[in-house]
Every structure is written in structure tokens, then in C-alpha cells.
CSV table of C-alpha atoms in Angstrom, one decimal:
chain,number,residue,atom,x,y,z
A,30,MET,CA,-19.8,32.8,105.3
A,31,LEU,CA,-16.1,33.1,105.4
A,32,GLY,CA,-13.5,31.0,107.2
A,33,PHE,CA,-9.8,31.3,108.0
A,34,GLY,CA,-7.3,29.3,109.9
A,35,ASN,CA,-3.7,29.0,111.1
A,36,HIS,CA,-1.6,25.9,111.0
A,37,ILE,CA,1.0,26.6,113.6
A,38,ARG,CA,3.7,24.3,112.3
A,39,ARG,CA,3.8,25.4,108.7
A,40,LEU,CA,5.0,28.5,106.8
A,41,ASN,CA,1.6,29.4,105.6
A,42,PHE,CA,-2.0,29.5,106.7
A,43,LEU,CA,-3.7,26.3,105.8
A,44,SER,CA,-7.0,27.4,104.4
A,45,ILE,CA,-9.2,30.4,103.4
A,46,PHE,CA,-12.8,29.6,102.6
A,47,LEU,CA,-15.2,32.1,101.2
A,48,THR,CA,-18.9,31.6,100.8
A,49,ALA,CA,-21.3,34.4,100.1
A,50,MET,CA,-24.9,33.4,100.3
A,51,PRO,CA,-26.8,32.9,98.1
A,52,GLN,CA,-23.8,32.4,95.8
A,53,PRO,CA,-22.4,28.9,95.6
A,54,ALA,CA,-19.7,28.0,98.1
A,55,LEU,CA,-16.1,28.9,97.1
A,56,THR,CA,-13.3,27.0,98.7
A,57,ARG,CA,-9.7,28.1,98.4
A,58,THR,CA,-7.3,25.4,99.7
A,59,HIS,CA,-3.8,25.6,101.0
A,60,ASN,CA,-2.4,23.9,97.9
A,61,TRP,CA,-4.3,26.2,95.6
A,62,LEU,CA,-2.7,29.2,97.4
A,63,LEU,CA,0.8,27.6,97.1
A,64,THR,CA,0.4,27.1,93.4
A,65,ASN,CA,-0.9,30.6,92.8
A,66,PRO,CA,1.4,32.7,94.9
A,67,ARG,CA,1.0,36.0,93.0
A,68,ARG,CA,-1.5,38.3,94.6
A,69,LEU,CA,-3.3,40.8,92.4
A,70,ALA,CA,-3.1,43.4,95.2
A,71,GLN,CA,0.7,43.3,95.3
A,72,VAL,CA,1.1,45.6,92.4
A,73,ALA,CA,1.9,49.2,93.2
A,74,ILE,CA,-1.0,51.6,93.6
A,75,ALA,CA,0.0,54.7,91.7
A,76,THR,CA,2.7,57.3,90.9
A,77,THR,CA,2.5,60.6,89.1
A,78,ALA,CA,6.3,61.0,89.1
A,79,ALA,CA,7.0,58.9,86.0
A,80,LEU,CA,8.9,61.0,83.4
A,81,THR,CA,7.9,61.1,79.8
A,82,ILE,CA,11.3,59.9,78.4
A,83,GLY,CA,11.7,57.6,75.4
A,84,HIS,CA,9.7,56.9,72.3
A,85,ALA,CA,6.3,58.4,71.7
A,86,LEU,CA,3.3,56.6,73.3
A,87,PRO,CA,2.2,53.9,71.0
A,88,ALA,CA,-1.3,54.0,69.6
A,89,GLU,CA,-2.0,50.6,71.3
A,90,ALA,CA,0.0,49.8,74.4
A,91,GLN,CA,1.7,46.4,74.2
A,92,PRO,CA,0.8,43.9,76.9
A,93,ALA,CA,3.7,42.4,78.9
A,94,ARG,CA,4.4,40.8,82.2
A,95,LEU,CA,7.1,41.3,84.8
A,96,THR,CA,9.7,38.5,85.3
A,97,SER,CA,12.5,37.7,87.7
A,98,ARG,CA,14.9,34.8,88.4
A,99,ASN,CA,13.5,34.9,92.0
A,100,PRO,CA,9.7,34.8,91.9
A,101,ASN,CA,9.5,36.3,95.4
A,102,SER,CA,11.7,39.3,94.7
A,103,THR,CA,10.4,42.8,94.3
A,104,ILE,CA,11.0,44.7,91.0
A,105,ASN,CA,11.5,48.4,91.2
A,106,VAL,CA,9.2,50.8,89.4
A,107,ARG,CA,11.3,53.9,88.9
A,108,THR,CA,10.6,57.5,88.1
A,109,ALA,CA,13.2,57.6,85.3
A,110,PRO,CA,15.0,55.0,83.2
A,111,THR,CA,18.1,54.7,85.4
A,112,THR,CA,18.9,52.8,88.7
A,113,GLN,CA,19.9,56.2,90.1
A,114,SER,CA,16.3,57.4,90.1
A,115,ALA,CA,13.8,57.0,92.9
A,116,ALA,CA,11.7,53.8,93.1
A,117,PRO,CA,8.5,54.8,95.0
A,118,ASN,CA,6.6,51.7,93.8
A,119,TYR,CA,7.4,48.1,92.9
A,120,GLY,CA,5.9,45.0,91.3
A,121,ILE,CA,6.5,41.3,91.5
A,122,ALA,CA,7.1,38.6,88.9
A,123,GLY,CA,4.0,37.7,87.0
A,124,ASP,CA,2.3,41.1,87.3
A,125,ARG,CA,0.6,42.2,84.0
A,126,VAL,CA,1.6,45.5,82.6
A,127,GLU,CA,1.3,47.5,79.4
A,128,ILE,CA,4.4,48.9,77.7
A,129,LEU,CA,3.8,52.6,77.0
A,130,SER,CA,7.2,53.5,75.6
A,131,GLN,CA,10.8,52.5,75.7
A,132,THR,CA,14.3,54.0,75.6
A,133,SER,CA,17.9,53.0,75.8
A,134,GLY,CA,19.4,53.8,79.2
A,135,SER,CA,23.0,55.0,79.9
A,136,ASP,CA,23.6,51.6,81.5
A,137,GLY,CA,23.1,49.9,78.1
A,138,TYR,CA,19.8,48.3,79.0
A,139,THR,CA,16.5,48.9,77.3
A,140,TRP,CA,14.0,50.5,79.8
A,141,TYR,CA,10.2,50.3,79.4
A,142,ARG,CA,7.7,52.8,80.7
A,143,VAL,CA,4.9,50.5,81.8
A,144,ARG,CA,1.4,50.8,83.3
A,145,PHE,CA,0.1,48.1,85.7
A,146,VAL,CA,-3.1,46.6,84.4
A,147,ALA,CA,-4.7,46.1,87.8
A,148,SER,CA,-4.0,49.5,89.4
A,149,GLY,CA,-3.0,52.0,86.6
A,150,VAL,CA,0.4,52.6,88.1
A,151,GLN,CA,3.0,54.0,85.7
A,152,GLY,CA,6.8,54.0,85.9
A,153,TRP,CA,10.0,52.7,84.4
A,154,VAL,CA,11.2,49.1,84.6
A,155,ARG,CA,14.5,47.8,83.3
A,156,GLY,CA,14.0,45.6,80.2
A,157,ASP,CA,15.4,42.4,81.6
A,158,PHE,CA,12.4,42.4,84.1
A,159,VAL,CA,9.8,42.8,81.3
A,160,VAL,CA,8.5,40.1,78.9
A,161,PRO,CA,6.5,41.6,76.0
A,162,LEU,CA,3.5,39.5,75.0
A,163,ALA,CA,2.0,39.1,71.6
A,164,ALA,CA,-1.6,40.3,72.0
A,165,THR,CA,-2.7,43.9,72.1
A,166,ALA,CA,-4.0,44.9,75.5
A,167,VAL,CA,-7.0,47.0,76.3
A,168,ARG,CA,-6.1,50.1,78.3
A,169,PRO,CA,-7.3,49.8,81.9
A,170,THR,CA,-9.9,52.2,83.3
A,171,LEU,CA,-8.9,52.0,87.0
A,172,PRO,CA,-7.8,55.3,88.4
A,173,SER,CA,-4.4,56.0,89.7
A,174,ILE,CA,-3.6,57.6,93.0
A,175,ALA,CA,-0.8,60.1,93.6
A,176,PRO,CA,1.4,59.0,96.5
A,177,PRO,CA,2.6,61.4,99.1
A,178,GLU,CA,6.0,63.1,98.4
A,179,PRO,CA,8.3,60.1,98.5
A,180,SER,CA,11.6,60.1,100.3
A,181,PRO,CA,14.6,59.2,98.0
A,182,ILE,CA,14.4,55.5,99.2
A,183,ALA,CA,11.2,53.6,99.1
A,184,SER,CA,9.9,52.6,102.5
A,185,PRO,CA,8.2,49.2,102.6
A,186,ARG,CA,7.7,49.4,106.4
A,187,PRO,CA,6.2,52.7,107.4
A,188,THR,CA,6.6,53.4,111.1
A,189,VAL,CA,4.2,56.3,111.6
A,190,SER,CA,1.0,55.7,113.4
A,191,PRO,CA,-2.1,56.5,111.4
A,192,THR,CA,-4.2,59.6,112.1
A,193,PRO,CA,-7.6,60.5,110.6
A,194,THR,CA,-6.0,63.3,108.4
A,195,ALA,CA,-2.7,61.7,107.5
A,196,ARG,CA,-1.8,60.8,103.9
A,197,TYR,CA,-1.3,57.1,103.3
A,198,THR,CA,2.0,56.0,101.7
A,199,THR,CA,2.0,53.8,98.6
A,200,GLU,CA,3.3,50.9,100.7
A,201,GLN,CA,0.4,51.3,103.2
A,202,ILE,CA,-2.2,51.4,100.4
A,203,ASN,CA,-0.6,48.4,98.6
A,204,TYR,CA,-0.8,46.4,101.8
A,205,PHE,CA,-4.4,47.4,102.5
A,206,LEU,CA,-5.5,46.3,99.1
A,207,GLU,CA,-3.7,43.0,99.5
A,208,ILE,CA,-5.1,42.2,102.9
A,209,ALA,CA,-8.6,43.7,103.0
A,210,LEU,CA,-10.1,42.5,99.7
A,211,GLY,CA,-12.0,39.2,100.2
A,212,ALA,CA,-10.7,37.3,97.2
A,213,GLU,CA,-7.9,37.2,94.6
A,214,PHE,CA,-7.6,37.9,90.9
A,215,GLY,CA,-10.5,40.3,90.4
A,216,SER,CA,-13.3,37.8,91.2
A,217,SER,CA,-16.8,39.0,92.3
A,218,ASP,CA,-15.9,38.2,95.9
A,219,ALA,CA,-13.0,40.7,95.9
A,220,VAL,CA,-14.9,43.3,97.9
A,221,ILE,CA,-14.7,45.0,101.3
A,222,ARG,CA,-16.4,43.2,104.2
A,223,LYS,CA,-16.6,44.8,107.7
A,224,TRP,CA,-18.8,45.1,110.8
A,225,ASN,CA,-21.1,48.1,111.3
A,226,ALA,CA,-22.4,47.1,114.7
A,227,PRO,CA,-20.8,46.5,118.1
A,228,ILE,CA,-18.8,43.3,118.3
A,229,ARG,CA,-19.7,41.4,121.5
A,230,ILE,CA,-17.5,38.4,122.3
A,231,ARG,CA,-18.6,35.4,124.4
A,232,VAL,CA,-15.7,33.3,125.7
A,233,THR,CA,-16.3,29.6,126.2
A,234,GLY,CA,-14.1,26.5,126.8
A,235,ARG,CA,-11.0,26.5,129.0
A,236,PRO,CA,-9.1,29.8,128.6
A,237,THR,CA,-6.2,30.5,130.9
A,238,SER,CA,-5.9,33.7,132.9
A,239,GLU,CA,-3.2,34.7,130.4
A,240,ASP,CA,-5.5,34.0,127.5
A,241,MET,CA,-8.1,36.4,129.0
A,242,ARG,CA,-5.4,39.1,129.6
A,243,SER,CA,-4.3,38.7,125.9
A,244,LEU,CA,-7.9,39.0,124.7
A,245,GLN,CA,-8.5,42.1,126.8
A,246,ALA,CA,-5.3,43.7,125.4
A,247,VAL,CA,-6.3,42.9,121.8
A,248,ILE,CA,-9.8,44.4,122.4
A,249,ARG,CA,-8.2,47.5,123.9
A,250,ASP,CA,-5.9,47.9,120.9
A,251,LEU,CA,-8.6,47.4,118.3
A,252,ASN,CA,-11.0,49.8,120.0
A,253,GLY,CA,-8.2,52.4,119.6
A,254,LEU,CA,-8.1,51.8,115.9
A,255,VAL,CA,-11.6,51.2,114.5
A,256,GLN,CA,-14.5,53.6,113.9
A,257,GLY,CA,-18.1,52.7,113.5
A,258,THR,CA,-17.9,49.6,115.8
A,259,SER,CA,-16.5,48.6,119.1
A,260,LEU,CA,-15.4,45.4,120.8
A,261,SER,CA,-16.2,44.0,124.2
A,262,ILE,CA,-16.6,40.8,126.1
A,263,ASP,CA,-20.3,40.0,126.5
A,264,ASN,CA,-21.3,36.5,127.6
A,265,ASN,CA,-25.0,37.1,127.5
A,266,ASN,CA,-25.7,38.8,124.1
A,267,SER,CA,-22.9,37.9,121.8
A,268,ASN,CA,-22.3,37.9,118.1
A,269,VAL,CA,-18.8,36.4,118.2
A,270,GLU,CA,-17.9,33.2,120.1
A,271,MET,CA,-14.3,32.5,121.0
A,272,VAL,CA,-13.8,28.9,122.0
A,273,PHE,CA,-10.7,27.6,123.8
A,274,ALA,CA,-10.5,23.8,123.4
A,275,PRO,CA,-8.1,21.1,122.2
A,276,GLU,CA,-7.7,21.1,118.5
A,277,SER,CA,-9.0,17.5,118.4
A,278,GLU,CA,-12.4,18.8,119.6
A,279,PHE,CA,-12.7,21.8,117.1
A,280,ARG,CA,-15.2,20.1,114.8
A,281,ARG,CA,-17.7,19.7,117.7
A,282,TYR,CA,-17.8,23.5,117.9
A,283,GLU,CA,-17.6,24.4,114.2
A,284,PRO,CA,-18.6,21.8,111.5
A,285,ASN,CA,-16.7,23.8,108.9
A,286,TYR,CA,-13.4,23.4,110.8
A,287,GLN,CA,-10.4,22.3,108.7
A,288,PRO,CA,-8.1,19.9,110.6
A,289,THR,CA,-4.6,20.8,111.9
A,290,ASN,CA,-5.4,24.5,112.2
A,291,MET,CA,-4.5,25.6,115.8
A,292,GLY,CA,-6.5,28.8,115.3
A,293,PHE,CA,-9.5,28.9,113.1
A,294,GLY,CA,-12.4,31.2,112.4
A,295,TRP,CA,-15.7,31.2,110.5
A,296,ILE,CA,-17.6,34.3,109.7
A,297,TRP,CA,-21.2,35.0,108.4
A,298,TRP,CA,-22.3,38.2,106.6
A,299,ASN,CA,-25.3,39.7,104.9
A,300,GLN,CA,-24.7,42.0,101.9
A,301,ASN,CA,-21.0,42.1,102.8
A,302,THR,CA,-21.7,43.4,106.3
A,303,LEU,CA,-20.3,41.0,108.9
A,304,ASN,CA,-22.7,39.9,111.6
A,305,ARG,CA,-21.5,36.8,113.3
A,306,ALA,CA,-18.2,34.9,113.8
A,307,ARG,CA,-16.8,31.8,115.6
A,308,ILE,CA,-13.2,31.7,116.5
A,309,LEU,CA,-11.4,28.5,117.8
A,310,ILE,CA,-8.1,28.7,119.8
A,311,SER,CA,-6.3,25.4,120.6
A,312,THR,CA,-5.4,24.7,124.2
A,313,THR,CA,-3.0,21.9,123.3
A,314,GLY,CA,0.1,21.6,121.2
A,315,ILE,CA,1.1,25.2,121.4
A,316,THR,CA,2.9,27.6,123.8
A,317,GLN,CA,1.1,30.3,125.7
A,318,GLN,CA,2.8,33.0,123.5
A,319,GLU,CA,1.6,31.2,120.4
A,320,ARG,CA,-1.9,31.2,121.9
A,321,SER,CA,-1.7,34.9,122.7
A,322,HIS,CA,-0.6,35.5,119.1
A,323,LEU,CA,-3.5,33.4,117.7
A,324,ILE,CA,-6.0,35.3,119.8
A,325,ARG,CA,-4.8,38.6,118.3
A,326,GLU,CA,-4.5,37.2,114.8
A,327,GLU,CA,-7.9,35.4,114.6
A,328,LEU,CA,-9.8,38.2,116.2
A,329,THR,CA,-8.2,40.8,114.0
A,330,GLN,CA,-8.9,38.8,110.8
A,331,SER,CA,-12.5,38.4,111.9
A,332,LEU,CA,-12.8,42.2,111.4
A,333,GLY,CA,-12.7,41.6,107.6
A,334,LEU,CA,-8.9,41.5,107.0
A,335,MET,CA,-8.8,38.0,105.6
A,336,GLN,CA,-5.8,37.8,103.3
A,337,ASP,CA,-2.2,37.0,104.1
A,338,SER,CA,1.1,38.3,102.7
A,339,TYR,CA,4.8,37.6,102.7
A,340,ARG,CA,5.8,41.3,102.7
A,341,TYR,CA,6.3,42.0,106.4
A,342,PRO,CA,7.5,39.3,108.8
A,343,ASP,CA,6.5,41.4,111.8
A,344,SER,CA,3.0,41.8,110.5
A,345,MET,CA,0.0,40.0,112.1
A,346,PHE,CA,-1.0,39.1,108.5
A,347,TYR,CA,2.3,37.4,107.6
A,348,GLN,CA,1.9,34.3,105.5
A,349,GLY,CA,4.7,32.4,107.1
A,350,TRP,CA,4.5,31.4,110.7
A,351,THR,CA,5.6,34.0,113.3
A,352,ASP,CA,4.2,34.6,116.8
A,353,PRO,CA,4.2,38.4,117.4
A,354,THR,CA,1.8,39.5,120.2
A,355,GLN,CA,1.6,43.2,119.2
A,356,PHE,CA,0.5,45.0,116.0
A,357,SER,CA,3.2,46.4,113.8
A,358,ALA,CA,2.9,50.0,112.6
A,359,ILE,CA,1.6,49.0,109.2
A,360,ASP,CA,-0.9,46.6,110.9
A,361,ARG,CA,-2.4,49.5,112.8
A,362,THR,CA,-2.6,51.5,109.6
A,363,VAL,CA,-4.4,48.8,107.7
A,364,ILE,CA,-6.9,48.1,110.5
A,365,SER,CA,-7.7,51.8,110.8
A,366,MET,CA,-8.1,52.2,107.0
A,367,LEU,CA,-10.7,49.4,106.9
A,368,TYR,CA,-12.8,51.1,109.5
A,369,ARG,CA,-12.7,54.6,108.1
A,370,PRO,CA,-16.3,55.6,107.4
A,371,GLU,CA,-15.3,56.4,103.8
A,372,ILE,CA,-14.5,52.7,103.2
A,373,ARG,CA,-17.8,50.9,103.0
A,374,ALA,CA,-18.9,47.2,102.9
A,375,GLY,CA,-19.2,45.9,99.3
A,376,MET,CA,-16.7,48.3,97.8
A,377,THR,CA,-14.6,46.9,94.9
A,378,ARG,CA,-10.9,47.5,94.5
A,379,SER,CA,-11.4,50.4,92.1
A,380,GLN,CA,-13.9,52.0,94.4
A,381,VAL,CA,-11.4,51.7,97.3
A,382,VAL,CA,-8.7,53.2,95.1
A,383,ARG,CA,-10.9,56.3,94.3
A,384,VAL,CA,-11.7,56.8,98.0
A,385,LEU,CA,-8.0,56.6,99.0
A,386,GLN,CA,-7.2,59.0,96.2
A,387,SER,CA,-9.7,61.6,97.5
A,388,LEU,CA,-8.4,61.2,101.1
A,389,ASN,CA,-4.8,61.8,100.0
A,390,VAL,CA,-5.8,64.8,98.0
A,391,ALA,CA,-7.8,66.3,100.9
A,392,ALA,CA,-5.3,65.5,103.6
A,393,PRO,CA,-2.4,67.8,104.6
A,394,THR,CA,1.1,66.6,103.9
A,395,ALA,CA,2.1,64.1,106.6
A,396,THR,CA,5.5,63.6,108.1
A,397,ALA,CA,7.4,61.2,105.9
A,398,PRO,CA,7.8,57.7,107.2
A,399,ALA,CA,11.1,56.4,108.3
A,400,THR,CA,13.1,54.8,105.5
A,401,SER,CA,14.3,51.2,105.3
A,402,ASN,CA,16.0,48.9,102.8
A,403,GLN,CA,15.0,49.6,99.2
A,404,PRO,CA,13.8,46.7,97.1
A,405,LEU,CA,16.6,45.5,94.9
A,406,ASP,CA,16.9,45.4,91.1
A,407,PHE,CA,17.3,41.6,91.3
A,408,SER,CA,19.7,41.0,88.5
A,409,LEU,CA,22.1,43.8,89.7
A,410,GLY,CA,22.3,42.5,93.3
A,411,ALA,CA,22.0,46.2,94.3
A,412,PRO,CA,20.3,49.2,92.9
């Protein structure tokens, strides 16, 4: 079983609960998430553009971690040891890396060529963002994926709609790994979970006419994005129940409910294939737009996209509170990626990476996404 919720008056979702039978229950609380903000999936996925500049590759790569004065800032991973080079990837403070080589840059800084332990990404990071560690690291075996031809400025918000044959950008793949895997930090629960049968929704409680219009709009949007399943309203033969009721009554409908969540969901699965869900939407204490947002968010998360992120404020999966009632472009991409037939229930992170690598190799070159602001080299104030 797996649960998720949304506290509408706080800047993060209150709880994520993961239980895979017959494994013991695993509960991840709001406070645990706040004290462990780094997400393993936030490391970059891959780059083959890193230049072999600097000292020779050491016999044993030195372990290190990324650091920054601002723990929420992004740290550029560049193609060459200079701020004038492209930064197709990025990391965040706390990410574990291995130092492969180093050189003195023309800016007077030491630059390290690093490889991310979790993903195998390689690139150059300025020395004041890298803290070498004492122990010798074991080289990772996870594969790396070549991103599509990058534009000169990294694009953390792709705006192209996904197509079955399009290449995925590094930002899209990063976000998918962050949102779609069921648990953090490489635990045994960090696998893909998804439906492989039609999703039939029974609506109970006291929905408004606008609630029903919102639900029908979400179903229509999701049916245009997923493969291998479909969504419909079916009050006679359902596997998903959506309850509209006051938040104070939620526990009557779902014993696992965690108080103060205005939207809450609980999901059951068998061998990582989702087969049943219950979604609770509050009819009190929130506006109609907030309810329409929660309908979209909770139903979308019940597809298997259970994680949250601070990356994109316009995303349905944003960790802070927002109330969009439409999917962003990257939301649409992530949803469609999960329901590609090549992405199967039970896949681990490394297996997903290999699949996405093969898709990018096989696909024709796609139109480059629109550019947006590049992540900053934090200590410079500007790249």
C-alpha cells in the first residue's frame, strides 16, 4: 500500500507513506522529509560532453560531495573547466561524486572533473563547490545516458510536448527519476509502480458540479498522455474511489488518513502493479480552485508519480503549495514517460536509465526545447 497527501496551508506535502506487502510498513513523515531535503534523483542523468582536460585519471577516484552556501541552489556541471562553457547538467549541495581529475582554471580556481555516484554523470565543477572526502570510493556501475544536443544555455523547464519518438532532455529525465521512483536514497522500494489495467473511478460524497467538470477534464488530459491503461468514471465496477467530504470525516472513509491533509490518497499494489486506490478531497476549508487543483494532483499521483520536488513551481508535483489546474509541459512529459511500454513496473533506477538511454539512441533528433534561465554558479552570483 502507498499513501500520499496534501496539506493546503503549508509549503510541503504533509506525508508520504509506503508499504509493500509482505514487507514491513515503511512510514515517511513530514518532519523526516524536511530534515532530509536532498533527493537522490536530483543529480544529473548523464553527459558525454565532458572534456578530458587536467591531470591524468587517478588510479582510484577520490570521493567527494558538492557543497554550497545555499543548500537549495543548483550547482553547474560544465563541459569544460570555465564558466564560459556550457552547463547541460547540474547537481545540488550534498550530492556524492568522485573526483576523476583536476586542473587550474584561467579564473584562478581549481576545477574538478567529477562523476556522480548515483547516476554516472561526468563534468567539471568549480573547486569551491566540491569538498573532497578522505575514504576511497568504489567506482559506480550505473550507466550514463547521452543527452540530446544541448543548447548553449541549460533549460530546466522544457516546453515541448512529448511525442513517442522524441528525445528526452536531461532536465526531463532528471525530473522523471525524481518524481517516479517510489522511495529515496536507493532503498529497495525505489522502483517503478504503475497501472496496467483500466482505471475505473467511482465518485462518492458531495462533489460540486465544478468538481465533476474538473475530474472529467483531468481524465481527458491523462487519457491523452498514458499508454497501456485508460481512465473513466464507473460507479458500478470501480478500482479507484474518489470521496468528496469534509476533512474532519476523512478517517471514516480511510483509516490510514493523516490529519490536516485537504487531499489524501492511499494505493494498493501487487508486485509493484497498482490495482486499487482511494482518494479523499475536502469539501471544507478550501476554495473551488484549490479543490480543482487537488483533484488533478491526487489523481495524477495515484498513477504512480508519488514524489515531490522544489524544481518547478508550475508543476503539479511542486513540493511547496501552489494551485495550478493544468499540467505544465514537463508534467505532461513525466506522465507520458511513466506509461511508455518500455518502462515496466518494478524497474529500478539503473534499469530505467538504461531504457531511457536506448530510447534516446533510437529516436531521431528532436527540436530543442525553449531556453530559460541557467542555474547560477552560486558564489559568483552569475555564471
